[in-house]
Coordinates of C-alpha atoms and ligand atoms in Angstrom, one line a residue:
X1 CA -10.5 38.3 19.0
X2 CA -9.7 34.9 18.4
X3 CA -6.3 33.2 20.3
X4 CA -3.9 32.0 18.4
X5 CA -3.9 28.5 17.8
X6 CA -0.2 28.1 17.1
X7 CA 0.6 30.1 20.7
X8 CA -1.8 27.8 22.5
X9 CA 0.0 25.0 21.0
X10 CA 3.2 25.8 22.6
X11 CA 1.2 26.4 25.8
X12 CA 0.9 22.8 27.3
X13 CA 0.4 24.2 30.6
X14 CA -2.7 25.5 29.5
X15 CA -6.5 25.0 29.0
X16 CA -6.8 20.8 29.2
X17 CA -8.9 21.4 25.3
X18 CA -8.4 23.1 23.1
X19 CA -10.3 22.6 19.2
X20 CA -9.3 24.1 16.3
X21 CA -11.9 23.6 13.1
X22 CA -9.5 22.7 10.5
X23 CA -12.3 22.3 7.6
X24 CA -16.1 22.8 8.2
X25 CA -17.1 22.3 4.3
X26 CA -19.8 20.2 3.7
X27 CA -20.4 17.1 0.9
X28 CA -19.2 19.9 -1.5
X29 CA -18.0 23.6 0.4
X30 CA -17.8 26.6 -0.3
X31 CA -14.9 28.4 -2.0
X32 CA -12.7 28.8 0.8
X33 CA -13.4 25.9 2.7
X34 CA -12.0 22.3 2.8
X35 CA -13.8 19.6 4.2
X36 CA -14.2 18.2 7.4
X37 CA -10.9 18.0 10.0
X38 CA -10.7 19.2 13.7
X39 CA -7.3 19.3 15.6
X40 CA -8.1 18.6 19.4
X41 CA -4.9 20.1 21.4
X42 CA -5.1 18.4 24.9
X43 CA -2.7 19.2 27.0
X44 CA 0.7 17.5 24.8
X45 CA -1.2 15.2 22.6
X46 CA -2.8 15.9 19.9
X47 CA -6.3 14.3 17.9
X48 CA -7.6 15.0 14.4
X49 CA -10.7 13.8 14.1
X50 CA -11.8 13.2 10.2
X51 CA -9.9 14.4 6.8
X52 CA -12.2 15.6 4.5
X53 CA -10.4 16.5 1.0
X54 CA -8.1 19.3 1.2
X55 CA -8.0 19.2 4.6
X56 CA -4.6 18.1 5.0
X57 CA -2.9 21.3 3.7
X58 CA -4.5 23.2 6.4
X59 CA -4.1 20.5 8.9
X60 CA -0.4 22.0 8.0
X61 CA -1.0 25.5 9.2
X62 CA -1.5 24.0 12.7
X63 CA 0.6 20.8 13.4
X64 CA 3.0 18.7 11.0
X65 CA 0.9 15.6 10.5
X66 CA 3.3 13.4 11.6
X67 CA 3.2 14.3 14.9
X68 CA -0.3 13.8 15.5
X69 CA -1.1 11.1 18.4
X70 CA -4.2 9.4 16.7
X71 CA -6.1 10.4 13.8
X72 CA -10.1 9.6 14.0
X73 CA -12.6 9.1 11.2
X74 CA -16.1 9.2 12.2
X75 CA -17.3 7.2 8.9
X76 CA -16.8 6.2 5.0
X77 CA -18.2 9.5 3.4
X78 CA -15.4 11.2 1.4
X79 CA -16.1 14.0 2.7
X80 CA -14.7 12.7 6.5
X81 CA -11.5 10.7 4.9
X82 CA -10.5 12.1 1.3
X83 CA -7.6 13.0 2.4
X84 CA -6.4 9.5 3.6
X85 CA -5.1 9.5 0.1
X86 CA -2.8 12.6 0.4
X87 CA -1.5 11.0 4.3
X88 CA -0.4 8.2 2.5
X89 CA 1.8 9.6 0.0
X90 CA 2.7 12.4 3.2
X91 CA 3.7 9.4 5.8
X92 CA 5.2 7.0 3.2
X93 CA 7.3 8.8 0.4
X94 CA 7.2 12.8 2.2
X95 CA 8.0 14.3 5.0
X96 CA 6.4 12.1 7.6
X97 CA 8.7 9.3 6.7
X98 CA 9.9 6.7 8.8
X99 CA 7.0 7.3 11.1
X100 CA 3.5 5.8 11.7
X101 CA 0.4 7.2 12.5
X102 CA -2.5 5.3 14.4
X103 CA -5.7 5.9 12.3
X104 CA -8.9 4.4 14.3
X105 CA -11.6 4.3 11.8
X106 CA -14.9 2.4 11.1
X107 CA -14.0 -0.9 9.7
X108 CA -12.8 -1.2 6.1
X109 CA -11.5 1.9 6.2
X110 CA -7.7 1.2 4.5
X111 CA -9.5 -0.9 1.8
X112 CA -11.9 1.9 0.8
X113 CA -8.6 4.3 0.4
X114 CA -6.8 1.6 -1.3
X115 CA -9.1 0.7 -3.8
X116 CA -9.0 3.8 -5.1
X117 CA -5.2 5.2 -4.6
X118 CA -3.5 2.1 -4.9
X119 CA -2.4 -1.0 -2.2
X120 CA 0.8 0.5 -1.7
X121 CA 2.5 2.6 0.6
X122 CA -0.5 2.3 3.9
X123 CA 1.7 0.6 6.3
X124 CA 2.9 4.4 7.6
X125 CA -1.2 4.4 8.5
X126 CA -1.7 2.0 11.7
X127 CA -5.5 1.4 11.3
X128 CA -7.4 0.3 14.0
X129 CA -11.1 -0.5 13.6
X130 CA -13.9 1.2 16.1
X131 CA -15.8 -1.4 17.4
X132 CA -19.5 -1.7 16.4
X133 CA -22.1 0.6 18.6
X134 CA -19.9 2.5 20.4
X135 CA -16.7 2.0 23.0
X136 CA -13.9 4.1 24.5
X137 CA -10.1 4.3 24.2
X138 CA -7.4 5.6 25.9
X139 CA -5.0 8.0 23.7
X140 CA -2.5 8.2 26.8
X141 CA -1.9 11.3 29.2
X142 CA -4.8 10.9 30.6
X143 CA -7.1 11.8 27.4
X144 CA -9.9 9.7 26.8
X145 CA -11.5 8.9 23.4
X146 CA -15.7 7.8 23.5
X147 CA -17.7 7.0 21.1
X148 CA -21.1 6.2 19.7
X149 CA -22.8 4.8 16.4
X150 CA -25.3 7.7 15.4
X151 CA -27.9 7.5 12.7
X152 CA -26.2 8.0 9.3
X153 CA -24.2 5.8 7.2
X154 CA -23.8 2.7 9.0
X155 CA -21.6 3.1 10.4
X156 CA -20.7 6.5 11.5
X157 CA -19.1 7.1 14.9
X158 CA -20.1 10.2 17.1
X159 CA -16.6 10.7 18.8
X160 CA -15.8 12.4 22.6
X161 CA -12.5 13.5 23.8
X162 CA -12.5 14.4 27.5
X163 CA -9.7 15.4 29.6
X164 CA -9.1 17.0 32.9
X165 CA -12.9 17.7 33.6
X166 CA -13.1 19.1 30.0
X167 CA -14.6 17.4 27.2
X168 CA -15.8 18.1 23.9
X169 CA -18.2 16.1 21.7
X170 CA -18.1 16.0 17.5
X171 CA -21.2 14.5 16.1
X172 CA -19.9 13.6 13.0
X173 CA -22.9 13.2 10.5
X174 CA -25.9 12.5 11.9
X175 CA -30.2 12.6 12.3
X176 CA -32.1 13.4 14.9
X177 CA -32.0 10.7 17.9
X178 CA -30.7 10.1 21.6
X179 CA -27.3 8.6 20.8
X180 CA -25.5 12.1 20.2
X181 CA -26.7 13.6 23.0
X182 CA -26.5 10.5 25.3
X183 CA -22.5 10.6 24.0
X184 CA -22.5 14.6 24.0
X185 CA -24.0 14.7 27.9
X186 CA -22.4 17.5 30.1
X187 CA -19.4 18.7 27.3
X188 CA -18.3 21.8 27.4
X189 CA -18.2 22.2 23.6
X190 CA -20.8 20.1 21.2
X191 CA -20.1 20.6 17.3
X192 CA -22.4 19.5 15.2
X193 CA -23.3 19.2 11.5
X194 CA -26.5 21.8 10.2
X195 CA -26.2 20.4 6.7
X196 CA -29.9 22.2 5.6
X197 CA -29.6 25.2 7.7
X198 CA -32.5 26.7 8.7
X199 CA -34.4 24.3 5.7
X200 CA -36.5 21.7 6.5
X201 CA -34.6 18.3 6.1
X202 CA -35.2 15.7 3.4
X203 CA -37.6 12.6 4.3
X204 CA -35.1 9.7 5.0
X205 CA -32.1 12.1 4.3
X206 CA -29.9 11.8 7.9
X207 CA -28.5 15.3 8.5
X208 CA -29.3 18.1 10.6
X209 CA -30.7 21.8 10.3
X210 CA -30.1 24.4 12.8
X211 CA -33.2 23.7 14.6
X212 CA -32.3 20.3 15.1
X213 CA -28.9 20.7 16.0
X214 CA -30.0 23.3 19.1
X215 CA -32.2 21.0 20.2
X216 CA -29.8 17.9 20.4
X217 CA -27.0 20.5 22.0
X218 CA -30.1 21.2 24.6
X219 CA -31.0 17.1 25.7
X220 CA -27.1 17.4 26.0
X221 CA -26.7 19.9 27.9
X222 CA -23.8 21.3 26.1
X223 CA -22.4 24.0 27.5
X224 CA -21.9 25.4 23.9
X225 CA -22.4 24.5 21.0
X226 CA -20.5 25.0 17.6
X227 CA -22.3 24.6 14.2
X228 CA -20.7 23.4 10.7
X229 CA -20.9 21.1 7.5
X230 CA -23.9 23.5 6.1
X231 CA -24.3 23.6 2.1
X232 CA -22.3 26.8 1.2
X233 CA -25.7 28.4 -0.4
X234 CA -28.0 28.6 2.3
X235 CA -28.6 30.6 4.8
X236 CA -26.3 30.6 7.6
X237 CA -27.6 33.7 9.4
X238 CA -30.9 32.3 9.4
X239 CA -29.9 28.6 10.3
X240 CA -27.7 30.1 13.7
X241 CA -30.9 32.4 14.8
X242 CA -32.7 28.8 14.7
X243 CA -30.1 27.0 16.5
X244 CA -30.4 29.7 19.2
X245 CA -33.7 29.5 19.7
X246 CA -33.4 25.9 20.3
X247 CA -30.6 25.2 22.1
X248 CA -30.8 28.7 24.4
X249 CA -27.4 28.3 24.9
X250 CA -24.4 30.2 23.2
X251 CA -24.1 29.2 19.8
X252 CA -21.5 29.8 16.8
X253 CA -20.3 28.8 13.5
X254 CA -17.0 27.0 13.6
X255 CA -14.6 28.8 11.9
X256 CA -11.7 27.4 10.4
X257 CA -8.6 28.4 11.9
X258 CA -9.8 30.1 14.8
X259 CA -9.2 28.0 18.4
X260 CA -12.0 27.3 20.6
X261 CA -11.3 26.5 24.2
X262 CA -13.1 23.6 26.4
X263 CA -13.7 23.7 30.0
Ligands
ZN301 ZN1 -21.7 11.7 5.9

């Protein structure tokens, strides 16, 4: 069974990683599902990488938003930052008032959000751009952010926490290539898109299948790795039998609300 994420949470004298898939929905998910957002627990800070729409309210089952240490988005795809719009309102007229909130995010981020929800009321949203091809930052306590420009839209940041020997990579959106698994080398925990499944992928189109994804977690050498963002109608029994085959690793959907623990 499952830990508990919220018992974890009060454990800081626990496991240095812990990740907890907020929303694995794809460009459009399936009933049940909000999109992208995964709460990294390390040690007494706390990351959320992306905020795929209606992440945010299930962001709330796990941490109040407020008191997250850094909020990452891996690129400009709705589906990874929707939810900027609901933050906004949260940080500047709701509960998480009076606070800021460091955003790091590919550049032009805020004005994307604005231009839609309005130039008001972003000033609660510290935004802080990732620098072109890839870099590192530290998030303090010793937790230490990488990341690396992989092939999708340009440009979309592959992003690696690692702390205390443990480390965990999200691949964000992506193709095939060597920058994820250059980034993703020796982590304990590699999640990564399968988009198609176990179908093959579009010409030109840069997302994953299962296949795909094994084989990336395998140049890596992940020590596990964790599938999501697949279209809700295809087949996700079929798409993890190909990751395994791939990867010949362990390998699992992430599943939203259930803790997984690196290192
Ligand atoms: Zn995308």
């Amino acid at each position: 069974m499952a830990p508990d994420a919220r018992a974890i949470a009060r454990d800081v004298s626990g496991p240095p990683l812990v990740l907890v898939p907020v929303g694995v929905g794809a460009a459009y998910a399936r009933s049940g599902e909000v999109q992208s957002c995964y709460l990294v627990r390390a040690g007494d800070r706390a990351v959320a990488l992306d905020l795929g729409a209606g992440s945010l309210n299930r962001l709330q089952d796990q941490i109040a938003p407020e008191d997250i240490d850094a909020l990452v988005i891996s690129h400009l795809h709705p589906d990874h930052c929707a939810d900027l719009m609901a933050l906004r309102v949260y940080m500047t007229w709701g509960p998480g008032r009076g606070r800021t909130l460091r955003v790091l995010g590919p550049p032009g981020l805020r004005e994307r959000a604005a231009a839609f929800a309005g130039s008001d009321g972003w000033d609660a949203l510290r935004f802080e751009d990732l620098p072109a091809g890839g870099g590192e930052h530290d998030l303090g306590g010793g937790l230490v952010l990488r990341h690396r420009e992989v092939p999708h839209l340009p440009p979309t940041h592959a992003l690696r926490l690692d702390l205390g020997g443990a480390a965990l990579c999200y691949g964000a959106d992506c193709a095939e290539g060597p920058e994820l698994p250059e980034l993703a080398a020796g982590c304990d925990v590699l999640v990564c898109e399968c988009s198609f499944g176990a179908e093959e992928v579009p010409e030109g189109v840069p997302h994953l299948n299962g296949a795909q994804a094994g084989e990336l977690a395998r140049r890596a050498g992940a020590g596990r790795l964790l599938l999501t963002h697949c279209f809700p109608e295809l087949d996700r029994d079929a798409a993890l039998a190909a990751a395994r085959a791939a990867f010949g690793g362990p390998v699992d959907w992430a599943r939203q609300g259930e803790p997984v623990v690196a290192g």
